[in-house]
CSV table of C-alpha atoms in Angstrom, one decimal:
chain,number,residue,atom,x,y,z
A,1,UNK,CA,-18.0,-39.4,-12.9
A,2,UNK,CA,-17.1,-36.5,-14.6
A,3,UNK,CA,-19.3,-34.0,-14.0
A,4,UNK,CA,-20.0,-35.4,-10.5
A,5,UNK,CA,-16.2,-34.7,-9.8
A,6,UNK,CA,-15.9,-31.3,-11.6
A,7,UNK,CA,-19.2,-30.1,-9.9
A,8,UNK,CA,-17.2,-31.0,-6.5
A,9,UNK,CA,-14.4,-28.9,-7.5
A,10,UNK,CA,-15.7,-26.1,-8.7
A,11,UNK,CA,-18.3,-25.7,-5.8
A,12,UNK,CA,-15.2,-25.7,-3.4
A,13,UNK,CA,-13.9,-23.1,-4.9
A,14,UNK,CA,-16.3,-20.8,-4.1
A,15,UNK,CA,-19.2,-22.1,-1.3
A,16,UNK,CA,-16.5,-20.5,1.9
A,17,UNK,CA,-15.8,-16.5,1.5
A,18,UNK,CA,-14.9,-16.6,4.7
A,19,UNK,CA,-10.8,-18.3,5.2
A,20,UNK,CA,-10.4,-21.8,7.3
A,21,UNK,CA,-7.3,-23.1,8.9
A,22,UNK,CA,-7.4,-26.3,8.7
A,23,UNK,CA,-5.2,-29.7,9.8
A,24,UNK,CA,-2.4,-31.7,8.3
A,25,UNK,CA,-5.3,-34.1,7.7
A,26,UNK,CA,-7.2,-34.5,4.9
A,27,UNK,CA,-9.2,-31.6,4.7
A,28,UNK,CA,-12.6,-32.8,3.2
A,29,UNK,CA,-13.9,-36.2,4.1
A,30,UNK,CA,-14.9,-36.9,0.6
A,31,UNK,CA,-12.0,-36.2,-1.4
A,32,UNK,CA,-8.7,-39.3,-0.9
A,33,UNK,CA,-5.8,-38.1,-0.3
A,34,UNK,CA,-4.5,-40.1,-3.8
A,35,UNK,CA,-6.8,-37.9,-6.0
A,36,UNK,CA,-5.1,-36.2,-8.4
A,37,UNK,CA,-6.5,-32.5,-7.0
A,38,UNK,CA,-5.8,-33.1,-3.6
A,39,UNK,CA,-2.5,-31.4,-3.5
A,40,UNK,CA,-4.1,-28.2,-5.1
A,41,UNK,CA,-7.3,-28.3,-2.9
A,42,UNK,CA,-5.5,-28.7,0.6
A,43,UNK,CA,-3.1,-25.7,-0.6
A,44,UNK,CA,-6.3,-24.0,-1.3
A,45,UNK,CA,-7.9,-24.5,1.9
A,46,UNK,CA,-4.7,-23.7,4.0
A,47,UNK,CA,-4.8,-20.4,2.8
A,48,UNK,CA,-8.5,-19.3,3.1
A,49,UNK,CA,-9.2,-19.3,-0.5
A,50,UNK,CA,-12.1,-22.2,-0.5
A,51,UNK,CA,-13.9,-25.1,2.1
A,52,UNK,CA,-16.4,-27.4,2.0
A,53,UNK,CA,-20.3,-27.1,2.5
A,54,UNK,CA,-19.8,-26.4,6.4
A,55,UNK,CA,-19.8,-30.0,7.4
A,56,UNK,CA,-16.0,-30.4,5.8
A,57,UNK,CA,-17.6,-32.0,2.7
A,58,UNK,CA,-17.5,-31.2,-1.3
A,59,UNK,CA,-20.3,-33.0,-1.6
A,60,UNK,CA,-19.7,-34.7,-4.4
A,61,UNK,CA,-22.1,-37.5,-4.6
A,62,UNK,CA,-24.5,-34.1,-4.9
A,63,UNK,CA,-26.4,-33.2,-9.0
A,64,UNK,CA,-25.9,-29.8,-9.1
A,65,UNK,CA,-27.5,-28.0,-12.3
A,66,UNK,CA,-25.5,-25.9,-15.0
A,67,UNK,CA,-26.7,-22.8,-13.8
A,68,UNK,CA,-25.7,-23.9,-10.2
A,69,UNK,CA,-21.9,-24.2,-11.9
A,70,UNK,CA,-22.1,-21.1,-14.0
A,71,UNK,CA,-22.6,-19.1,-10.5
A,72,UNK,CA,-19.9,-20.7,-8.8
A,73,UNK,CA,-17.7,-20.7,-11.1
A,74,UNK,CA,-18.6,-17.1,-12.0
A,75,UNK,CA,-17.8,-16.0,-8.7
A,76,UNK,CA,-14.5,-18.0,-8.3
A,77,UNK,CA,-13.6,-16.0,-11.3
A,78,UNK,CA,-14.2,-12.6,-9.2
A,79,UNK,CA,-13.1,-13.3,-6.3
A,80,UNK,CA,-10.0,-11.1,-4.9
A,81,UNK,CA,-7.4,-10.6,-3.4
A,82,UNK,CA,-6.1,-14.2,-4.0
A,83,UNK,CA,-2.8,-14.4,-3.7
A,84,UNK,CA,-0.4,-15.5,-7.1
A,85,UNK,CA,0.0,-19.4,-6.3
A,86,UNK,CA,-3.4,-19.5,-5.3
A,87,UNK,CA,-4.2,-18.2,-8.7
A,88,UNK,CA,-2.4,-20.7,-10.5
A,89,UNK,CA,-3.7,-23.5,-8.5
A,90,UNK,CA,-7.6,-22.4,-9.5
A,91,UNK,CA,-6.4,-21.8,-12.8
A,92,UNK,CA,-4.8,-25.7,-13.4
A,93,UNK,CA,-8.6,-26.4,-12.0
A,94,UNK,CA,-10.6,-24.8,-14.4
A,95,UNK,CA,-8.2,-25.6,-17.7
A,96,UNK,CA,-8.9,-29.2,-16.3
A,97,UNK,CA,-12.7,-28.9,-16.6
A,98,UNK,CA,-12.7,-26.5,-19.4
A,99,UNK,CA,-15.2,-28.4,-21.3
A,100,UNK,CA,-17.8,-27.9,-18.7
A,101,UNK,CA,-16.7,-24.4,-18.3
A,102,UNK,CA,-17.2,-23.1,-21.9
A,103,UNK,CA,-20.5,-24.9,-22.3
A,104,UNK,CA,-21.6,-22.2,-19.8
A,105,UNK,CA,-19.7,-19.1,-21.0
A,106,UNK,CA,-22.7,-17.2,-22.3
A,107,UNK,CA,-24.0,-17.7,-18.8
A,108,UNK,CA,-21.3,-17.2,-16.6
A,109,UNK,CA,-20.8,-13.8,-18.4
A,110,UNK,CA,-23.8,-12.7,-17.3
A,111,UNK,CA,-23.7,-13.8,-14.0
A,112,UNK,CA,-20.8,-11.6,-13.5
A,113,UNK,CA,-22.3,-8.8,-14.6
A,114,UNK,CA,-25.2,-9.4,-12.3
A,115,UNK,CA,-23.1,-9.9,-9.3
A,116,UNK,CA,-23.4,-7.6,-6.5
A,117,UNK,CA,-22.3,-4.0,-8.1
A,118,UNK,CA,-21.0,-2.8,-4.4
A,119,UNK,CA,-18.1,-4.3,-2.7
A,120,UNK,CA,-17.3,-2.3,1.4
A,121,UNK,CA,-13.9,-3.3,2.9
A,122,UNK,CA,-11.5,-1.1,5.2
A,123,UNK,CA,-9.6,-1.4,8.3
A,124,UNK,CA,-10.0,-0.2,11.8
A,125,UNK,CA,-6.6,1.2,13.3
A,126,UNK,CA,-5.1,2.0,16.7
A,127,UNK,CA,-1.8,3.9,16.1
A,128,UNK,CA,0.7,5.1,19.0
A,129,UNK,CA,3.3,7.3,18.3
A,130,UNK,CA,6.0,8.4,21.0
A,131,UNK,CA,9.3,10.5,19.9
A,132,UNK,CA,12.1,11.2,22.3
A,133,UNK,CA,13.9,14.1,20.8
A,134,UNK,CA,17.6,15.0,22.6
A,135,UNK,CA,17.3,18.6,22.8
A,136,UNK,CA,20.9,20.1,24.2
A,137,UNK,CA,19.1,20.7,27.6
A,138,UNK,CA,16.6,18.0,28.1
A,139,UNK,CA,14.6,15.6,26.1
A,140,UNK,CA,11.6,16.0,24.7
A,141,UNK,CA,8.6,13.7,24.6
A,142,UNK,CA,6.1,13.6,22.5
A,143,UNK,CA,3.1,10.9,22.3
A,144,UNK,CA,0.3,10.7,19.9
A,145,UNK,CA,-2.5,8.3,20.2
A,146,UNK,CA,-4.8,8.4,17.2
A,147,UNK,CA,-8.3,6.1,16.4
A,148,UNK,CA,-8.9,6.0,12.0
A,149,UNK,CA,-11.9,4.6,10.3
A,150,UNK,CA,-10.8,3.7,6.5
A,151,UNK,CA,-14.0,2.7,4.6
A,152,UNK,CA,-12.6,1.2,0.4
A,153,UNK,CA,-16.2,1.2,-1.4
A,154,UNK,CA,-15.5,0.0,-5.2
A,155,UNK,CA,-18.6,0.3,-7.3
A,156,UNK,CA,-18.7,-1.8,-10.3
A,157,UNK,CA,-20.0,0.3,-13.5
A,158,UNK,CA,-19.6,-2.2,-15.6
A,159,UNK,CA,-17.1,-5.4,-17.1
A,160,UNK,CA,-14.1,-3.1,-17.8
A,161,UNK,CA,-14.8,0.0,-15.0
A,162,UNK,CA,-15.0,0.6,-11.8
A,163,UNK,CA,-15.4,3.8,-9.0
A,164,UNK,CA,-13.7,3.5,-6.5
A,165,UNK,CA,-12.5,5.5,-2.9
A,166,UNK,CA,-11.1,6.2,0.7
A,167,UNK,CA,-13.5,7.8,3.1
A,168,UNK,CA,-11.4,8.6,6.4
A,169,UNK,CA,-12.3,9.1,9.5
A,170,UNK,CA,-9.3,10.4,12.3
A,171,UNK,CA,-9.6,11.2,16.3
A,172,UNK,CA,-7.0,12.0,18.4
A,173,UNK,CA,-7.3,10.1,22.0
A,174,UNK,CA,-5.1,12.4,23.8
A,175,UNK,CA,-6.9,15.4,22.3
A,176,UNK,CA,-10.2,14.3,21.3
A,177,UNK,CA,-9.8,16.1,17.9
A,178,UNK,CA,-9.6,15.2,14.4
A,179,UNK,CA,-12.7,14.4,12.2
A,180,UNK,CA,-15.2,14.8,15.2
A,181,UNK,CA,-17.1,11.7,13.7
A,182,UNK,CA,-17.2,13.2,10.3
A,183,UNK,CA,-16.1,11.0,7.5
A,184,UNK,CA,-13.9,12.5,5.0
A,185,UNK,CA,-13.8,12.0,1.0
A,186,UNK,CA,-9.9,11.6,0.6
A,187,UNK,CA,-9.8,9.9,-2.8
A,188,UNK,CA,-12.5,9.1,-5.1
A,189,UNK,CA,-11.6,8.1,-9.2
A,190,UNK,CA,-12.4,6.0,-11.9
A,191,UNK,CA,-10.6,2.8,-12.9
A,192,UNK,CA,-10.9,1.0,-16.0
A,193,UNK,CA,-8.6,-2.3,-17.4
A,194,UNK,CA,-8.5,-3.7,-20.6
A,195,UNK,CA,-6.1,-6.6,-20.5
A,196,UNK,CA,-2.8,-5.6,-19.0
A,197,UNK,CA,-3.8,-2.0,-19.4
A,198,UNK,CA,-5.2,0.5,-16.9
A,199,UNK,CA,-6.7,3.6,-17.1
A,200,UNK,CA,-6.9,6.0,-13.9
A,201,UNK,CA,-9.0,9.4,-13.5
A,202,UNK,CA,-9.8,11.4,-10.3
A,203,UNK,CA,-8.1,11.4,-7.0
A,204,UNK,CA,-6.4,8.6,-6.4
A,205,UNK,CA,-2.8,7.3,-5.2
A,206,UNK,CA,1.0,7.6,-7.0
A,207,UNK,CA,2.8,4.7,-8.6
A,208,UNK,CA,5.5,4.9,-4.9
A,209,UNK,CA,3.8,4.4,-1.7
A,210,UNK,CA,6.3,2.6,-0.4
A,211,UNK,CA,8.9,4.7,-1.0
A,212,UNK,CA,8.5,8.4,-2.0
A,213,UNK,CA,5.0,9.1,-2.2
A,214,UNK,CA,2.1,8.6,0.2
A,215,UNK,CA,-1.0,11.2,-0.4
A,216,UNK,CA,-3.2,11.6,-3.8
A,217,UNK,CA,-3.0,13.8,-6.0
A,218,UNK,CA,-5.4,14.6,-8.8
A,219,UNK,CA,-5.4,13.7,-12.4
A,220,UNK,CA,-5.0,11.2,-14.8
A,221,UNK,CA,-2.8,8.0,-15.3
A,222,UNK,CA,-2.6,5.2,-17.6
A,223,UNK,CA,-0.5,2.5,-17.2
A,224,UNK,CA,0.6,-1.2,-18.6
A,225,UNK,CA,1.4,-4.0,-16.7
A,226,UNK,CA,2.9,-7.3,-17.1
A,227,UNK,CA,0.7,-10.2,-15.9
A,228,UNK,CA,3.4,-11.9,-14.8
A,229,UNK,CA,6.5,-10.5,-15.9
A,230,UNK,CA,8.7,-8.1,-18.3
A,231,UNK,CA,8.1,-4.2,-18.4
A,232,UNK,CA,5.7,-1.7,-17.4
A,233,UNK,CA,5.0,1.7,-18.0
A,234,UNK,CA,2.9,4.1,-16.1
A,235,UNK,CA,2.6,7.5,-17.1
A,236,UNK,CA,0.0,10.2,-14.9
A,237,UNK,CA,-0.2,13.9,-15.1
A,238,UNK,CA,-2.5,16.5,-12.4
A,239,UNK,CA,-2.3,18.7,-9.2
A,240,UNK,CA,-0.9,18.0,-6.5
A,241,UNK,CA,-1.4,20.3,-3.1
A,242,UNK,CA,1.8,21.1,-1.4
A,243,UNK,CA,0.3,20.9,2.3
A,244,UNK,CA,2.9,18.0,4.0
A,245,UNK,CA,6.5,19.0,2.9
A,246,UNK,CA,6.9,21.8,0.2
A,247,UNK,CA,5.8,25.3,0.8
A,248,UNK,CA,6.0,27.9,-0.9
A,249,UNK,CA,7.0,31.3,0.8
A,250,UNK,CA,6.8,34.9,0.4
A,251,UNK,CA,8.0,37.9,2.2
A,252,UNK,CA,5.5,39.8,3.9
A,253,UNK,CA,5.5,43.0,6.0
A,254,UNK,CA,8.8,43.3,8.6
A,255,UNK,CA,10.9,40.7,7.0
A,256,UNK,CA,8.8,38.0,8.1
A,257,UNK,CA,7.4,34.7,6.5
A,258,UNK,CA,3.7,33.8,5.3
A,259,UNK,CA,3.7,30.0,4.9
A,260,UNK,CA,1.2,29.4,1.8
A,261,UNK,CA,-0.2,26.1,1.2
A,262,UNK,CA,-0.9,26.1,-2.7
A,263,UNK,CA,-1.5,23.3,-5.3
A,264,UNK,CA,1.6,22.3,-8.5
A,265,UNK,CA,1.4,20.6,-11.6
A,266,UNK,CA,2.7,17.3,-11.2
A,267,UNK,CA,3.6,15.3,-14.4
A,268,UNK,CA,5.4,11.4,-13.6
A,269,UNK,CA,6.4,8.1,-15.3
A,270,UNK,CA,7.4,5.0,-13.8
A,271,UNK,CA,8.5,1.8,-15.7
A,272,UNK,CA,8.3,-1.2,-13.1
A,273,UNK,CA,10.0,-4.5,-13.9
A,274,UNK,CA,9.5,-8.1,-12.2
A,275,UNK,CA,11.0,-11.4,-13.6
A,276,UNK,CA,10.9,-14.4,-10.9
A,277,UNK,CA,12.1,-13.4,-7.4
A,278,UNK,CA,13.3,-9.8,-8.8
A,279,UNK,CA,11.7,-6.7,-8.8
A,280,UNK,CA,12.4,-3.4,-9.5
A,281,UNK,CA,11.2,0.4,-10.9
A,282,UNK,CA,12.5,3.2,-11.7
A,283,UNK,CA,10.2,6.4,-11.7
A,284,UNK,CA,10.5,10.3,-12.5
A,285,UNK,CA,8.4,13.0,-11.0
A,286,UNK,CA,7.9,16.9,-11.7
A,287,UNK,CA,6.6,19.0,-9.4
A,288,UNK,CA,6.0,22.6,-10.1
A,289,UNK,CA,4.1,25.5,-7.9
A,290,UNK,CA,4.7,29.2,-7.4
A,291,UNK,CA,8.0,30.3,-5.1
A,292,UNK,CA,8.4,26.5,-4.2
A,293,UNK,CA,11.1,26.7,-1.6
A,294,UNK,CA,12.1,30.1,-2.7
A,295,UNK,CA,15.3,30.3,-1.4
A,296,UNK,CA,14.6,33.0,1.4
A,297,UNK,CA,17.2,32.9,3.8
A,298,UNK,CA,17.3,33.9,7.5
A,299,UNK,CA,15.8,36.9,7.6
A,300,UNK,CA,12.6,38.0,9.7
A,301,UNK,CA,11.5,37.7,13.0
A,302,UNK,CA,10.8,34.2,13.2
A,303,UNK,CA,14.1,32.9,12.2
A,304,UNK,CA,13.9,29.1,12.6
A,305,UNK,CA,10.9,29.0,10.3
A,306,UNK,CA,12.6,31.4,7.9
A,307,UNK,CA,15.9,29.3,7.6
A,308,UNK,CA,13.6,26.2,6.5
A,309,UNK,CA,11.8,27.9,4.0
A,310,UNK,CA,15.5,28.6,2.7
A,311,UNK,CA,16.7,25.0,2.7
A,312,UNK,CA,15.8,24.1,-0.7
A,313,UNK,CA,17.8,25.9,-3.5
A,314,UNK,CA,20.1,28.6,-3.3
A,315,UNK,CA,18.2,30.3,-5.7
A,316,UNK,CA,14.6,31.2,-6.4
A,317,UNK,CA,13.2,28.0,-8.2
A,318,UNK,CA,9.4,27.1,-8.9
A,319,UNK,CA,10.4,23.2,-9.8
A,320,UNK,CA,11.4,19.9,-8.1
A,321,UNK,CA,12.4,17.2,-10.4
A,322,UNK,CA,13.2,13.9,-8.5
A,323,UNK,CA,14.3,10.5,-9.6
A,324,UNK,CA,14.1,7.5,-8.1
A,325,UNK,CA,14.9,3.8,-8.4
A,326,UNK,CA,14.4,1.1,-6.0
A,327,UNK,CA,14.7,-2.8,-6.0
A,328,UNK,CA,14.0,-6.3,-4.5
A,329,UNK,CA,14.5,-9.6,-4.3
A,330,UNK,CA,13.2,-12.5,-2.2
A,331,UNK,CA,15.9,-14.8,-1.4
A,332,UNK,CA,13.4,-17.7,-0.2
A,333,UNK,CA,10.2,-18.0,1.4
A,334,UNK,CA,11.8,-16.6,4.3
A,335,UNK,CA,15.1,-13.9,3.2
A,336,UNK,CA,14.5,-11.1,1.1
A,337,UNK,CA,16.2,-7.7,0.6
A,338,UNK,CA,14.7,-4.2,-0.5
A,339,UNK,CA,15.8,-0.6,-1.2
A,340,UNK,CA,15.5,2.6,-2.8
A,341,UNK,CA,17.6,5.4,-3.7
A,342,UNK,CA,15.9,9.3,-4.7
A,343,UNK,CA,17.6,12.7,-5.4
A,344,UNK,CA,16.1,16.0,-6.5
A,345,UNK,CA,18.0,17.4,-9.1
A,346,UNK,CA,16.2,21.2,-8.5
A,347,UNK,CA,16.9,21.0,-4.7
A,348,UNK,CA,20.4,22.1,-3.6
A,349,UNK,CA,20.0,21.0,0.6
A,350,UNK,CA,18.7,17.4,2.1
A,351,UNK,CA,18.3,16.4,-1.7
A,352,UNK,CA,18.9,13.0,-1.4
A,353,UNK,CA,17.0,10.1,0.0
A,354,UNK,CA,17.8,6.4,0.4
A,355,UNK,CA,16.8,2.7,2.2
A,356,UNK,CA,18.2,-0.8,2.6
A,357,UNK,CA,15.9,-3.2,4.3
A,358,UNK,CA,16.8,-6.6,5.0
A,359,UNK,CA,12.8,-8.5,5.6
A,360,UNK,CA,12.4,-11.6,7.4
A,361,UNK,CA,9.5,-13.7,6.7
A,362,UNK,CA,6.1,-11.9,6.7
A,363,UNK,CA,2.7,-12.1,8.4
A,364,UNK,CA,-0.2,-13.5,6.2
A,365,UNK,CA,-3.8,-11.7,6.9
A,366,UNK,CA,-5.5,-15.3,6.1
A,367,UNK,CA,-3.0,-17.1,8.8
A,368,UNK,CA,-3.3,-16.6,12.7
A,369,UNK,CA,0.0,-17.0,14.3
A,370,UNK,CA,2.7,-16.0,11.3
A,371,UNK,CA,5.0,-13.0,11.7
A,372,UNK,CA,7.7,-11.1,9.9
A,373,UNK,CA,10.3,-8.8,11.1
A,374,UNK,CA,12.9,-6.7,9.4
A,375,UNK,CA,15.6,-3.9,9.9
A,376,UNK,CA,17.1,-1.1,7.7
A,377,UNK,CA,18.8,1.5,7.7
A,378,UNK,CA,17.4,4.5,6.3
A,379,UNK,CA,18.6,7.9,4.8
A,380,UNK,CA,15.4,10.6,4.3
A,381,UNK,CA,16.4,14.0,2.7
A,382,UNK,CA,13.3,15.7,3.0
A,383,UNK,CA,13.9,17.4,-0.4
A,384,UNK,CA,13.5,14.2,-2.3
A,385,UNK,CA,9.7,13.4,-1.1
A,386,UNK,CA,6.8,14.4,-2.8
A,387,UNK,CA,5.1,13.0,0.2
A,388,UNK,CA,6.8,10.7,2.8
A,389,UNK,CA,4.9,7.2,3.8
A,390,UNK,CA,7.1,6.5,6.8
A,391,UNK,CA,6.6,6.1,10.6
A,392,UNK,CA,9.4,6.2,12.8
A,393,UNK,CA,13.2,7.4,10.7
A,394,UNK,CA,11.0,10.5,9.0
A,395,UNK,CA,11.2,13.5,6.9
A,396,UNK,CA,9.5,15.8,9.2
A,397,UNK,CA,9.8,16.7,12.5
A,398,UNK,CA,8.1,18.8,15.6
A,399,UNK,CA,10.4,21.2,17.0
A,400,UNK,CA,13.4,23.0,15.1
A,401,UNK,CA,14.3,21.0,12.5
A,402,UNK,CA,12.3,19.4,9.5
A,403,UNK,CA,14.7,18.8,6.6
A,404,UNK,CA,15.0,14.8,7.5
A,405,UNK,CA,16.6,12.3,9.9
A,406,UNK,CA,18.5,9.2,9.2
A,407,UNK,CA,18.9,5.7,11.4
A,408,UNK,CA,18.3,2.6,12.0
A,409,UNK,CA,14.8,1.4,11.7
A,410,UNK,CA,14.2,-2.1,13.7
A,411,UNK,CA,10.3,-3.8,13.2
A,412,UNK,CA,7.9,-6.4,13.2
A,413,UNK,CA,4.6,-7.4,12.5
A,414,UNK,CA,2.4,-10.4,13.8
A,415,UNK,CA,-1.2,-11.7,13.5
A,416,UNK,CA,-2.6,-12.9,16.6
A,417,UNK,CA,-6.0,-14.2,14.5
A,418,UNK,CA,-7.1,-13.8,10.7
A,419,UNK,CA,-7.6,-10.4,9.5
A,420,UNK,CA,-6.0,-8.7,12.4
A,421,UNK,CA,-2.0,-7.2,12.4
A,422,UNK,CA,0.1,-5.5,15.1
A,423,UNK,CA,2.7,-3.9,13.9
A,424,UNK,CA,5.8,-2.2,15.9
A,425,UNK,CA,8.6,0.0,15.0
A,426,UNK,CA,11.6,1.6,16.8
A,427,UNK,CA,14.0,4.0,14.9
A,428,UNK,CA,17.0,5.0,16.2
A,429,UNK,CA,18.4,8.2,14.5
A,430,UNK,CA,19.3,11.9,14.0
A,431,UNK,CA,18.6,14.5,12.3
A,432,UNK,CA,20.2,15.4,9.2
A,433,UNK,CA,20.7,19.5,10.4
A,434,UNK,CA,21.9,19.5,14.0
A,435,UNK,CA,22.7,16.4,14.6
A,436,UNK,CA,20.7,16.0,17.6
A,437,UNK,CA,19.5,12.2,18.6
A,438,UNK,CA,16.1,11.7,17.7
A,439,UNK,CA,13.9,8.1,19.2
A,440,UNK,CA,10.8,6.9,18.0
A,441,UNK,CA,8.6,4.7,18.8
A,442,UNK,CA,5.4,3.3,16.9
A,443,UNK,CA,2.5,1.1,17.4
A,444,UNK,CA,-0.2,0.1,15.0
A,445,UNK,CA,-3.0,-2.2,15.6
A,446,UNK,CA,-5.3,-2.8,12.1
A,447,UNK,CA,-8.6,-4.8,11.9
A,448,UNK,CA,-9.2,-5.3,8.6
A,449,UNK,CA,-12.8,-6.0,7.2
């Protein structure tokens, strides 16, 4: 009865890739309701993680041979993007048939190796962007309508490494420009963990893309982190290009400005923390490129762009050093609360940056039908970015004025079926230099494969 009943378990927890919905009901005919892992395998099949053979059986009257078990379980083992309860719940599973389990070690390990050494996922994305800027005269309206194509190969080299990266692909509808169908290497690196640490080289994403950073840079990182929780630390040091919102600026003939994009050094460390419903990290980046920001003030004939090269320091610097803490914590399954705060210590003008976002439930990629919204208020120095992540209360601006804005931010998101999210923003601001009201309005629509 046994091994009937642990060959039952363990083939639900890997037959379905695909995720099911199912009923209050029992969800497999075979399995009572008063069986010790019904509790754990309903959970499991609520949220997409396992189901039956496709007739809402696990079969268990079925002999299934040890190798039959070793593959299943093998890929139960590496399946992702599970989320941490789920985890837990096929973990209490396997410790419960352990003995089966370990008889087959030898050849479960060398299932996994064996398994398919190419795994394709990405999104496609509909975004809609429409500012209303209140110029002193009349406002200004600006709409953006933009198709992306984000393919995430990862390439398994072998048990401890893998390559991974992000192949873009960007047209503008209103302007039918971009990428003219070609795809785009953006990142591309290596990855390798060994236990809680991991080890990072190429061109790949900061520790803060929720915050303060949002492009790659190149270089190398190694971090530790906590399986479940106490401290990290994550160290990284490379180039970074300067192409979004530093510049670096030199005089050139008449007085007037020659914006250079260029590439720094950029050297960081970040120490995240998690224990229960709390979170929070504190990080420290150093940025350093020729005549960043060099502190040229209005001269020239083009004035406007002149006075935002000057906006940095009062002095010729070549350095940005930033510091940044943020926090959270999730009240219930519903309440939670998040925020940030980041200065540049180098930067003498719109040097500071902050958030507080108060998040309401959340939608669940797996689960048709759930939602979240949320609304902040948001602070955005463009000085304190090394790269800013944000949609609608922003760091850079068309028109005369790019050192920041700050507002309120008010935003949902929704998933009408599995694997599909709307998301919509509206940010109500101004900017941080005139003063002028600034509205924006943002749309995203992701399909996510």
């Amino acid at each position: 009865m046994k091994k009937t009943l642990a060959s039952a378990l363990t083939a639900a927890l890997v037959v379905g890739a695909a995720s099911t919905t199912f009923a209050a009901a029992n969800p497999f005919s075979d399995v009572p309701s008063d069986h010790w892992a019904y509790d754990a395998v309903a959970q499991l099949a609520q949220d997409g993680v396992i189901e039956g053979y496709g007739d809402t059986t696990f079969q268990g009257d079925k002999n299934i041979t040890r190798y039959e078990m070793a593959q299943m379980v093998a890929k139960a083992m590496a399946k992702k993007n599970v989320g941490t309860n789920d985890k837990a719940l096929i973990d209490k599973l396997a410790a419960e048939f352990s003995d089966e389990l370990n008889n087959l070690g030898v050849r479960v390990s060398n299932l996994e190796r064996n398994a398919d050494k190419v795994a394709w996922h990405g999104t496609a994305e509909y975004t809609f962007n429409h500012y209303i800027n209140k110029d002193s005269k009349e406002d200004v309206f600006d709409s953006r309508n933009n198709l992306l194509l984000r393919l995430l190969p990862d390439a398994e080299i072998n048990e401890n490494w893998h390559v991974k990266a992000r192949i873009d692909a960007n047209t503008a509808l209103d302007t039918d420009t971009g990428a003219d169908g070609k795809l785009n290497l953006e990142r591309v690196w290596a990855e390798g963990h060994y236990g809680q640490m991991r080890y990072m080289a190429g061109k790949f994403e900061m520790p803060d893309p929720d915050t303060i950073t949002d492009n790659a840079f190149s270089g190398v990182e190694v971090g530790y982190r906590p399986a479940a929780k106490g401290l990290g630390l994550i160290v990284g040091a490379g180039r970074y290009k300067l192409d979004d919102h530093f510049y670096s600026a030199k005089d050139t003939t008449a007085g007037d400005l020659q914006y250079v994009s260029v590439a720094g050094d950029l050297q960081y460390v970040s120490v995240p923390y998690t224990m229960g419903k709390f979170n929070a990290a504190g990080s420290f980046y150093h940025l350093n490129a020729d005549n960043l920001q060099a502190g040229i003030k209005m001269t020239g004939t083009d004035g406007k762009r002149a006075m935002a090269a000057g906006k940095y320091a009062d002095s010729a610097t070549d350095d940005a050093n930033i510091w940044m803490g943020k926090a959270g914590y999730q009240f219930d399954h519903n309440w939670g609360l998040k925020g940030f705060y980041a200065e540049n210590t180098e930067a003498d003008y719109y040097k500071k940056a902050g958030s507080v976002e108060v998040d309401y439930k959340g939608s669940q990629l797996q689960n048709a039908g759930t939602y979240g919204v949320w609304v902040a208020y948001r602070h955005f120095g463009r000085n304190a970015f090394i790269s800013s992540p944000w949609d609608v209360i922003n760091i850079w601006n068309d028109g005369d004025s790019n050192y920041g804005e700050k507002g309120w931010e008010f935003g949902g998101n929704f998933v009408p079926f599995k694997n599909t999210i709307v998301t919509l923003r509206y940010g109500l601001g101004e900017y941080l230099d005139t003063g002028k009201d600034v509205h924006n309005m943002f749309g995203r629509v992701n399909f996510l494969f």
